[in-house]
PDB file of C-alpha atoms and ligand atoms in Angstrom:
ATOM      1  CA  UNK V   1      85.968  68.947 105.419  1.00 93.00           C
ATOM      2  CA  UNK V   2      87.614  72.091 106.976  1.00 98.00           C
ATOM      3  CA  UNK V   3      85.468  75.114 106.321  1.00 98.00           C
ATOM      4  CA  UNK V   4      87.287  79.199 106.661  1.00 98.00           C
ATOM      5  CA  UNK V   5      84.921  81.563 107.155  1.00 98.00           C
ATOM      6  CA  UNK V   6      86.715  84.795 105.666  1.00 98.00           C
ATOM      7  CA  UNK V   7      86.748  88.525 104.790  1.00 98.00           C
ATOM      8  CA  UNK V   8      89.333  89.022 102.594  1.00 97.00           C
ATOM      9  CA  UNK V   9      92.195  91.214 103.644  1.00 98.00           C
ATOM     10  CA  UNK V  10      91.364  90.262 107.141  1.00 98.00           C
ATOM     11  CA  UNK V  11      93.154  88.567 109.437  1.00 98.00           C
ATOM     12  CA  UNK V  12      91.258  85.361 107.947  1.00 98.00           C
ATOM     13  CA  UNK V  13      93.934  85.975 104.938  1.00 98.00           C
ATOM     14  CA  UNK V  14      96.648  84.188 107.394  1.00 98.00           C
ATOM     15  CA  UNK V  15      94.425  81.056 107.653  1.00 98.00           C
ATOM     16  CA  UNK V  16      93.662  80.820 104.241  1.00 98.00           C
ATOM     17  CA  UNK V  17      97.283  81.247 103.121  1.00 98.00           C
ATOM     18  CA  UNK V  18      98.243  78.398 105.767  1.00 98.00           C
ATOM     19  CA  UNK V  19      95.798  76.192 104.523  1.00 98.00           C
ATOM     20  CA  UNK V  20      96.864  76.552 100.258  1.00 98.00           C
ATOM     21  CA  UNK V  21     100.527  75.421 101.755  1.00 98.00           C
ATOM     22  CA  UNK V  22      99.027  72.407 103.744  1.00 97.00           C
ATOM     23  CA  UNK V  23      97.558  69.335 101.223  1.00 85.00           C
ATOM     24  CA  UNK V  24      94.388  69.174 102.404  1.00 96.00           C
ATOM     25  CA  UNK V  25      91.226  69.758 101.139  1.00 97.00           C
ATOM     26  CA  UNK V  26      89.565  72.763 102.522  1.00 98.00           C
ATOM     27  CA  UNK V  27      86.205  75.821 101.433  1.00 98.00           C
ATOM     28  CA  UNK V  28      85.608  78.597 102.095  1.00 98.00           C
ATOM     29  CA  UNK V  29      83.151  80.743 103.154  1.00 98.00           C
ATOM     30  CA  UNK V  30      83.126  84.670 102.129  1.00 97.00           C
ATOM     31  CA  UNK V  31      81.633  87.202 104.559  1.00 97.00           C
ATOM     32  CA  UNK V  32      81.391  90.652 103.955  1.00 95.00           C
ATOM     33  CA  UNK V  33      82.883  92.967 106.489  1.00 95.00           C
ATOM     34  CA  UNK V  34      79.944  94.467 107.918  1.00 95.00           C
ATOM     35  CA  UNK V  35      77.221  93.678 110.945  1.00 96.00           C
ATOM     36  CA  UNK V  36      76.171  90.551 109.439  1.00 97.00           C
ATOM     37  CA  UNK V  37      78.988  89.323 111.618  1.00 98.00           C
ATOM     38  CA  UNK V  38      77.041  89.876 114.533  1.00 98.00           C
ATOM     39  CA  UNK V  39      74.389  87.546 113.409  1.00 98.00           C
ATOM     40  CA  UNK V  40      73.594  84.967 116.189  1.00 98.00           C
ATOM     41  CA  UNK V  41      74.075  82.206 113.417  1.00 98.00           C
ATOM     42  CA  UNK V  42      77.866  83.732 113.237  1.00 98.00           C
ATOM     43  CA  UNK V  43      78.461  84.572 116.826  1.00 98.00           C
ATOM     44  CA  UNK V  44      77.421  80.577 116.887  1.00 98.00           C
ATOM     45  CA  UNK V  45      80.643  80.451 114.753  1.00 98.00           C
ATOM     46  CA  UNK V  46      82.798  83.349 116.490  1.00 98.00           C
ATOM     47  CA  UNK V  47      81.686  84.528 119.822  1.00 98.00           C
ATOM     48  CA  UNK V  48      82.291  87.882 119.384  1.00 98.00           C
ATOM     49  CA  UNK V  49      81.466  88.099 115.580  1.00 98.00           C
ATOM     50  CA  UNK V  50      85.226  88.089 114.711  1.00 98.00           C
ATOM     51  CA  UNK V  51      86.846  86.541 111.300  1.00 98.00           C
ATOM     52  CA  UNK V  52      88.175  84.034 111.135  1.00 98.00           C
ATOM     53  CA  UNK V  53      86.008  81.297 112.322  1.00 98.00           C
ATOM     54  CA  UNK V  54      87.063  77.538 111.125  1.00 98.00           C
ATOM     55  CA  UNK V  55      84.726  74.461 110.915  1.00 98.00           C
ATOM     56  CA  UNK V  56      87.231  71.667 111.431  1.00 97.00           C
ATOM     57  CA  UNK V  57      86.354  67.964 112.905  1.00 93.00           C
ATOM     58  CA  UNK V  58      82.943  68.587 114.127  1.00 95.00           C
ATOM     59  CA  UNK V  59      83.752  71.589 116.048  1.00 97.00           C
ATOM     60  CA  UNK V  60      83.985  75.405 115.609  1.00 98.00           C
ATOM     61  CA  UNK V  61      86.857  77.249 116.308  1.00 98.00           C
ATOM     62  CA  UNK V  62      88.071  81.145 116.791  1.00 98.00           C
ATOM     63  CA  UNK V  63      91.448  82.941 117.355  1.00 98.00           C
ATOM     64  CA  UNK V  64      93.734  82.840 114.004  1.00 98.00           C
ATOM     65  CA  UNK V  65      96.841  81.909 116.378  1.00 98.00           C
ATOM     66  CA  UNK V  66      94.909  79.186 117.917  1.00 98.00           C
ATOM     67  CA  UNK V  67      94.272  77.906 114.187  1.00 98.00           C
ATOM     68  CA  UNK V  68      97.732  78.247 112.788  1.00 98.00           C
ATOM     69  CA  UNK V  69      98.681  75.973 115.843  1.00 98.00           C
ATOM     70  CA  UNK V  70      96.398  73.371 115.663  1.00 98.00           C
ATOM     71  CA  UNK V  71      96.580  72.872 112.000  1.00 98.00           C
ATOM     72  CA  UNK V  72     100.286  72.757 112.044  1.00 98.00           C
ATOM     73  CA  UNK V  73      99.854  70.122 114.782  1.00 98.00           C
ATOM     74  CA  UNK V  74      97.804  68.362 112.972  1.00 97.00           C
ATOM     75  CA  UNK V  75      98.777  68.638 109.096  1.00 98.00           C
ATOM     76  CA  UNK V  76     102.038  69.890 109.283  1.00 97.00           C
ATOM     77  CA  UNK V  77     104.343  69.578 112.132  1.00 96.00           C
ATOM     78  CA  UNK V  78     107.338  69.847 110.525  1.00 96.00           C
ATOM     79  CA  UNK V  79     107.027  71.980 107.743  1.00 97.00           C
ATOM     80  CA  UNK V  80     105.039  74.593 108.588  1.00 98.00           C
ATOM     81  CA  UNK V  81     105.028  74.221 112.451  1.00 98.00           C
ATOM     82  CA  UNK V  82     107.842  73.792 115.037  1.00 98.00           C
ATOM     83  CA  UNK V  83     106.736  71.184 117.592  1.00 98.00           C
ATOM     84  CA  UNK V  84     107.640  71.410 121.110  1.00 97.00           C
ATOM     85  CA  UNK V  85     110.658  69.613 121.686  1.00 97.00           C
ATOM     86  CA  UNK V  86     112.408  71.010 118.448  1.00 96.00           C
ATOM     87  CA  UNK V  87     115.161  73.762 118.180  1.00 92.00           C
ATOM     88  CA  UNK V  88     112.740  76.098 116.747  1.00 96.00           C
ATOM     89  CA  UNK V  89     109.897  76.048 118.847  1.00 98.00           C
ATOM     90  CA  UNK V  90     110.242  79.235 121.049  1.00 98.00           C
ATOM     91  CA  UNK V  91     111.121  81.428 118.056  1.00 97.00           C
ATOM     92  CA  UNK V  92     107.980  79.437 116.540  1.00 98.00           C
ATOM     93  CA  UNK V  93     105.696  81.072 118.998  1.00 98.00           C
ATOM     94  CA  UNK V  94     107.184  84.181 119.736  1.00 98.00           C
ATOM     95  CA  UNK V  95     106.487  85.047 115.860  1.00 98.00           C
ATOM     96  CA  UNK V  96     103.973  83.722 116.079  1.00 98.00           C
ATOM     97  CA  UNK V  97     102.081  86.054 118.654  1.00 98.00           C
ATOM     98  CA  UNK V  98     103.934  88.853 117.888  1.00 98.00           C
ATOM     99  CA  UNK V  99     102.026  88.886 114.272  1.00 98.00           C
ATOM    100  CA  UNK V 100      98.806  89.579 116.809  1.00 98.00           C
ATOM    101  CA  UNK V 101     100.915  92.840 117.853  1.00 98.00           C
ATOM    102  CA  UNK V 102     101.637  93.988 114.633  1.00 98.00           C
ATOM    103  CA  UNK V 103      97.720  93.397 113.665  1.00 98.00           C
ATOM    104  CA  UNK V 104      96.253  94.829 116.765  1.00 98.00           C
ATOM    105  CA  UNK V 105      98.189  98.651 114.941  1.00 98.00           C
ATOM    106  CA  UNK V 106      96.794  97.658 111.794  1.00 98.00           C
ATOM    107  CA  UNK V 107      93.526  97.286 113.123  1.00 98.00           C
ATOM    108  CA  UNK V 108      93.021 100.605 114.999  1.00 98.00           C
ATOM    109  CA  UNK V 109      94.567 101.713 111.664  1.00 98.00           C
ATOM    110  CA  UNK V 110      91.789 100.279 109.575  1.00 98.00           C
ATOM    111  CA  UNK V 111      89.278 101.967 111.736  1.00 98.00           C
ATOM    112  CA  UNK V 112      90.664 105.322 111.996  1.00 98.00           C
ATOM    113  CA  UNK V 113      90.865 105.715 108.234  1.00 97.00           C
ATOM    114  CA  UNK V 114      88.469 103.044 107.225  1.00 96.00           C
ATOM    115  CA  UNK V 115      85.536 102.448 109.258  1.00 95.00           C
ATOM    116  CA  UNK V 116      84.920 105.358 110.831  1.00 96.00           C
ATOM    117  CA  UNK V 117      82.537 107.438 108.445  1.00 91.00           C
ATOM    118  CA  UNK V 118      82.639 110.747 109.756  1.00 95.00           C
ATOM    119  CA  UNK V 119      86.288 113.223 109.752  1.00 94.00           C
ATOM    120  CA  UNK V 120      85.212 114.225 113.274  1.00 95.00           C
ATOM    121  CA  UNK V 121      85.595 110.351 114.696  1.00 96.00           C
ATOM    122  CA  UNK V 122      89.061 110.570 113.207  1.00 96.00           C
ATOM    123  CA  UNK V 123      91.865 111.205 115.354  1.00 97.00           C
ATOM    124  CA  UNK V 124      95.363 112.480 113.491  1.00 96.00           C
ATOM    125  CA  UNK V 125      96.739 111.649 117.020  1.00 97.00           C
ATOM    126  CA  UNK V 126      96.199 108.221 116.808  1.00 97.00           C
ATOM    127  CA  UNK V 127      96.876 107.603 113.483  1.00 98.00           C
ATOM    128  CA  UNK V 128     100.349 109.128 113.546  1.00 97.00           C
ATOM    129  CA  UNK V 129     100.969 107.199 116.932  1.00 98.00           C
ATOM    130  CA  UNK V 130     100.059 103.785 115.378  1.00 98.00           C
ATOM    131  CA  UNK V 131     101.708 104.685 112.539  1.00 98.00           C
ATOM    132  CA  UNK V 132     104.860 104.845 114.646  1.00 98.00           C
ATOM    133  CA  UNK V 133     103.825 102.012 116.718  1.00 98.00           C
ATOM    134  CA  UNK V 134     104.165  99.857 113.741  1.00 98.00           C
ATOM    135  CA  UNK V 135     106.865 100.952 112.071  1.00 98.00           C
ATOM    136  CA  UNK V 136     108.727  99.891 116.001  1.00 98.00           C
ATOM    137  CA  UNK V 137     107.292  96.108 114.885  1.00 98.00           C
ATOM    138  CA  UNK V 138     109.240  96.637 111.585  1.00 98.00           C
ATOM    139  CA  UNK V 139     112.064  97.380 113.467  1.00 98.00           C
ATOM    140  CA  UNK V 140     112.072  94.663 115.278  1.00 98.00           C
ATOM    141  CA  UNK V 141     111.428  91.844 112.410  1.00 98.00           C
ATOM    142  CA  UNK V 142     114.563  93.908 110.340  1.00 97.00           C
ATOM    143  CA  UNK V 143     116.807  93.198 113.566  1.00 96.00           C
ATOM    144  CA  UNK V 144     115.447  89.349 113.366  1.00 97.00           C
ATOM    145  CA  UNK V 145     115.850  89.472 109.791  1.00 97.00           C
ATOM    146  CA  UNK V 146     119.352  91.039 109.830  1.00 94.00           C
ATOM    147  CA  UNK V 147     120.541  88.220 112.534  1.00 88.00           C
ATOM    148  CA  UNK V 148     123.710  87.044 110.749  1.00 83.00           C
ATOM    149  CA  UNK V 149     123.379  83.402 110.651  1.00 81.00           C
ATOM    150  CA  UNK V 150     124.052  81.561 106.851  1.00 73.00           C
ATOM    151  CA  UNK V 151     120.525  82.214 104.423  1.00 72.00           C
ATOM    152  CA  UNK V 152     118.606  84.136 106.848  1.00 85.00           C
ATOM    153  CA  UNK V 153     115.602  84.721 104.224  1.00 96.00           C
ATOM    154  CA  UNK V 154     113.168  83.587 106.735  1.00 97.00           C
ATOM    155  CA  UNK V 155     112.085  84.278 110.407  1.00 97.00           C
ATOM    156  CA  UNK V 156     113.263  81.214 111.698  1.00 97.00           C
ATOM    157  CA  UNK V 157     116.563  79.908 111.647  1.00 94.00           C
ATOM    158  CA  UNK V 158     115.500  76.114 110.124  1.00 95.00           C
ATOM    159  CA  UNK V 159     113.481  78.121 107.291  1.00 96.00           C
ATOM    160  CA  UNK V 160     109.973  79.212 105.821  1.00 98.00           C
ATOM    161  CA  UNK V 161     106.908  77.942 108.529  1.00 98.00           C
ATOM    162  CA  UNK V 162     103.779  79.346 109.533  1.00 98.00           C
ATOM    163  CA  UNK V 163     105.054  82.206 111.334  1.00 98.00           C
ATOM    164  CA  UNK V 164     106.139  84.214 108.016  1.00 98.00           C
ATOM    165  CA  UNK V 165     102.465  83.873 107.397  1.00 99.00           C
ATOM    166  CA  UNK V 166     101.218  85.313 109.983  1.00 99.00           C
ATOM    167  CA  UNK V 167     103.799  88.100 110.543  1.00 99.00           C
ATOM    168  CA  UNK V 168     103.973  88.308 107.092  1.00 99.00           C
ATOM    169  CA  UNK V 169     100.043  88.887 106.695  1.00 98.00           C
ATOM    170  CA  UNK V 170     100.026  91.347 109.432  1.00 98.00           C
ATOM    171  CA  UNK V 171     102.874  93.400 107.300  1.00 99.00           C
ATOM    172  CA  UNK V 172     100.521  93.206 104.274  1.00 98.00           C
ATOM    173  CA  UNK V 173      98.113  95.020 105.842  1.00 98.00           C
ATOM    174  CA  UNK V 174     100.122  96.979 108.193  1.00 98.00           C
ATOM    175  CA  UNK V 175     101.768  98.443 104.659  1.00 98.00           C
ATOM    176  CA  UNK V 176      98.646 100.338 103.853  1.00 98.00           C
ATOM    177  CA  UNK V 177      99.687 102.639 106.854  1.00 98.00           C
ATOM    178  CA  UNK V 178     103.134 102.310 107.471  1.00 98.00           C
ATOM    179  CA  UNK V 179     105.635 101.767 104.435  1.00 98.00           C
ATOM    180  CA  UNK V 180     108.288  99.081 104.840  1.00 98.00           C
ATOM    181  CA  UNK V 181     110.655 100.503 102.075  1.00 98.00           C
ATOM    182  CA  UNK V 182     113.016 102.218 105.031  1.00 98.00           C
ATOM    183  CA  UNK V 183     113.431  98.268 105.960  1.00 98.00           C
ATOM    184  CA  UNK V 184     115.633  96.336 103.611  1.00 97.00           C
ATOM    185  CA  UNK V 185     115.668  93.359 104.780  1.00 97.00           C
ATOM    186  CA  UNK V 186     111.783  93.158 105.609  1.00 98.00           C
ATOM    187  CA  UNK V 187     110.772  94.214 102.169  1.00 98.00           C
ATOM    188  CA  UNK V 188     113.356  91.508 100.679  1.00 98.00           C
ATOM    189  CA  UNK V 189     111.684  88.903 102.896  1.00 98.00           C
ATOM    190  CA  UNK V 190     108.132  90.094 101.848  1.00 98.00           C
ATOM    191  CA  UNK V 191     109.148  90.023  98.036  1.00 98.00           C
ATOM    192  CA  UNK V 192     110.040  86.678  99.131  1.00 98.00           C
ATOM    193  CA  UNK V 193     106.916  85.279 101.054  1.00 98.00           C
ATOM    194  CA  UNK V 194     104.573  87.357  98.694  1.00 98.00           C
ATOM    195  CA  UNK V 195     105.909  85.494  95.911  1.00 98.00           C
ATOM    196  CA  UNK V 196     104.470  82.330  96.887  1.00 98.00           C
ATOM    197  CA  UNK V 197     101.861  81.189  95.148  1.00 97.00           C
ATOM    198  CA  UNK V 198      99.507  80.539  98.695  1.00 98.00           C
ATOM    199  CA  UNK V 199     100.342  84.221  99.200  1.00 98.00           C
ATOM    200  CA  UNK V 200      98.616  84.705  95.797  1.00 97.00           C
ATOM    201  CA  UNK V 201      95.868  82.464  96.245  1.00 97.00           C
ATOM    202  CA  UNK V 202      95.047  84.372  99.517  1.00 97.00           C
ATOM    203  CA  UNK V 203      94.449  88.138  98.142  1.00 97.00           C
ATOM    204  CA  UNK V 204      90.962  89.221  96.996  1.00 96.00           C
ATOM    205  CA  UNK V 205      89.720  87.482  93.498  1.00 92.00           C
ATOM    206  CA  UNK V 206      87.502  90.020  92.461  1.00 87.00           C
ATOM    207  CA  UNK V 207      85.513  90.427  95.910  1.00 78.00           C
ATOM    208  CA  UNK V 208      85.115  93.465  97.565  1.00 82.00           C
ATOM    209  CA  UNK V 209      88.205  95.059  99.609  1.00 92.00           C
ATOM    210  CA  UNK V 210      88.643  96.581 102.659  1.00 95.00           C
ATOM    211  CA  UNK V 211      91.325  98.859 101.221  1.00 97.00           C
ATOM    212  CA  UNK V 212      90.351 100.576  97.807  1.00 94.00           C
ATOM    213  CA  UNK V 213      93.685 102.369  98.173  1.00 95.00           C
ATOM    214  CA  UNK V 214      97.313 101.266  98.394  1.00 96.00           C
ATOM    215  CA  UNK V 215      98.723 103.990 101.441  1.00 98.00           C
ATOM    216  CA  UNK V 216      96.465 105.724 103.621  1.00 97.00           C
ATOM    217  CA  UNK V 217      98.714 108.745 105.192  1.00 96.00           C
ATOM    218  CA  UNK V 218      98.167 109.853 108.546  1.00 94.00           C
ATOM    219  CA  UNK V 219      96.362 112.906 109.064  1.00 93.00           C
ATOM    220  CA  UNK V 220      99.094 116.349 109.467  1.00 91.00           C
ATOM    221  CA  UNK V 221      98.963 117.376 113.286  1.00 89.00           C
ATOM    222  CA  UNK V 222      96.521 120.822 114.224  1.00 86.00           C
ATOM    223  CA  UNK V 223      98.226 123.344 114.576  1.00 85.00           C
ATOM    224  CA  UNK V 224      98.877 124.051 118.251  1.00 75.00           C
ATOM    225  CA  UNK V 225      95.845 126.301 119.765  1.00 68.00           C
ATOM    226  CA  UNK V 226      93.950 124.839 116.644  1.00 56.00           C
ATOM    227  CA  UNK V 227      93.510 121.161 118.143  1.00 52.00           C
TER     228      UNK V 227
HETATM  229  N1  LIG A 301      92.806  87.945 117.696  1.00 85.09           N
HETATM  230  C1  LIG A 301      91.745  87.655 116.743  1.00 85.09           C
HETATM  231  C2  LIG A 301      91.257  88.963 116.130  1.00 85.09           C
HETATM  232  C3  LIG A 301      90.103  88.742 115.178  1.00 85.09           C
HETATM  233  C4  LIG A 301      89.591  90.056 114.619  1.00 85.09           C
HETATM  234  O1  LIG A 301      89.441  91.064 115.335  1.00 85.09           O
HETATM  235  N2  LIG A 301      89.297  90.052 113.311  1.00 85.09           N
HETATM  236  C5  LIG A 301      88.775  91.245 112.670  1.00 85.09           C
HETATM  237  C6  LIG A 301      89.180  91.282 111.213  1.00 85.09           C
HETATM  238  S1  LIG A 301      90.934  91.412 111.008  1.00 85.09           S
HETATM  239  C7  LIG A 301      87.261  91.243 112.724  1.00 85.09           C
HETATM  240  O2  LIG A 301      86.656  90.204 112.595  1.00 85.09           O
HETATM  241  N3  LIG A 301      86.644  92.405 112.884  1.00 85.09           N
HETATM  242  C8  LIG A 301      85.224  92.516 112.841  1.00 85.09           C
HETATM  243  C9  LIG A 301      84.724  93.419 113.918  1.00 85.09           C
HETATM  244  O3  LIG A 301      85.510  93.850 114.774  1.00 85.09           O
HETATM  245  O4  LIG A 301      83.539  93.663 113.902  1.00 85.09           O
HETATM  246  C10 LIG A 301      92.260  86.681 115.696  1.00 85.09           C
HETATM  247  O5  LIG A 301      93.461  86.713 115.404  1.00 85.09           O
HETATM  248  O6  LIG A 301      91.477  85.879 115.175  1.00 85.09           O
END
């Protein structure tokens, strides 16, 4: 049995939506976002108390990319993965990775304006600068997207894989910060993926959620001689 440990709206989200579009039988395992993740039984799990964390085959994994490759090696190498050898395989990991960039923004994001407690730990600096930062990684999936080959809806050219998962998953929580309706052909490929039923399967079903709001606008700038 494969077991996800999760927080929803995490990046554990991208594992979980891989695994609904694989057949294979599969639990999981809810955490809540919080220091229980530095427990020594789940730093046994994750070394450095990170979600996710994946029971598969007797041993214990960590690293979401590392997942999405080894399961597509192992459950789907055609379908959802692009196995070396084949056409698709550099654009496979490039997208791949480059959902990591897109989450690391998202992440200082989510502590700037979530997990920090206090206004003073805030910094409108850095949110307005990730802000941007992201909104460069939408750039740069609307150029892929806007590649003119015959039914681009999907990163890569031989169709839906695991790397709209994890790019798209990033984008779903990069969107709390940074709106993608400036992007046309991002938000018709995220209508698209976020159709999917795995997508649904994946959100929060009733449990608690990182992001009680939709947006979270950066701070305005201090005035100059103010900051
Ligand atoms: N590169 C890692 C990042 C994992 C990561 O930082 N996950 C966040 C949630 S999105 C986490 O567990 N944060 C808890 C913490 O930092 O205490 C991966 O993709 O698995």
């Amino acid at each position: 049995m494969i077991t996800l440990h999760h927080v929803p709206q995490s990046r554990s989200m991208r594992v979980l939506w891989l695994l609904h579009e694989l057949e294979v039988p599969f639990q999981v395992v809810i955490h809540p976002f919080d220091k229980s993740l530095r427990s020594p039984e789940f730093l046994s799990l994750s070394p450095a108390g990170r979600v996710p964390a994946l029971e598969i085959e007797g041993e214990r994994m960590f690293e979401s990319g590392a997942m999405i490759e080894y399961l597509c090696e192992r459950f789907s190498e055609e379908r959802m993965g692009r196995m070396p050898g084949t056409p698709d395989r550099m654009a496979w990991l490039t997208w791949l990775h480059f959902a990591e960039t897109v989450s690391a923004h998202a992440a200082t994001l989510t502590q700037q304006h979530i997990m920090l407690y206090d206004d003073k730990m805030r910094s409108p600096y850095v949110m307005k600068l990730e802000a941007a930062r992201l909104a460069k990684c939408y750039e740069a999936i609307e150029a892929r997207l806007s590649t003119p080959i015959e039914n681009r809806d999907y990163l890569l050219t031989s169709g839906f894989s695991a790397v709209d998962i994890a790019v798209g998953q990033a984008v779903y929580i990069g969107k709390h910060f940074a709106k993608i309706d400036a992007f046309p052909e991002l938000s018709a490929w995220y209508e698209r993926i976020s159709g999917r039923e795995s997508f649904q399967a994946s959100l929060p079903q009733g449990e608690q959620r990182v992001y009680e709001q939709e947006f979270y606008p950066a701070w305005p700038l201090p005035k100059e001689g103010n900051a």
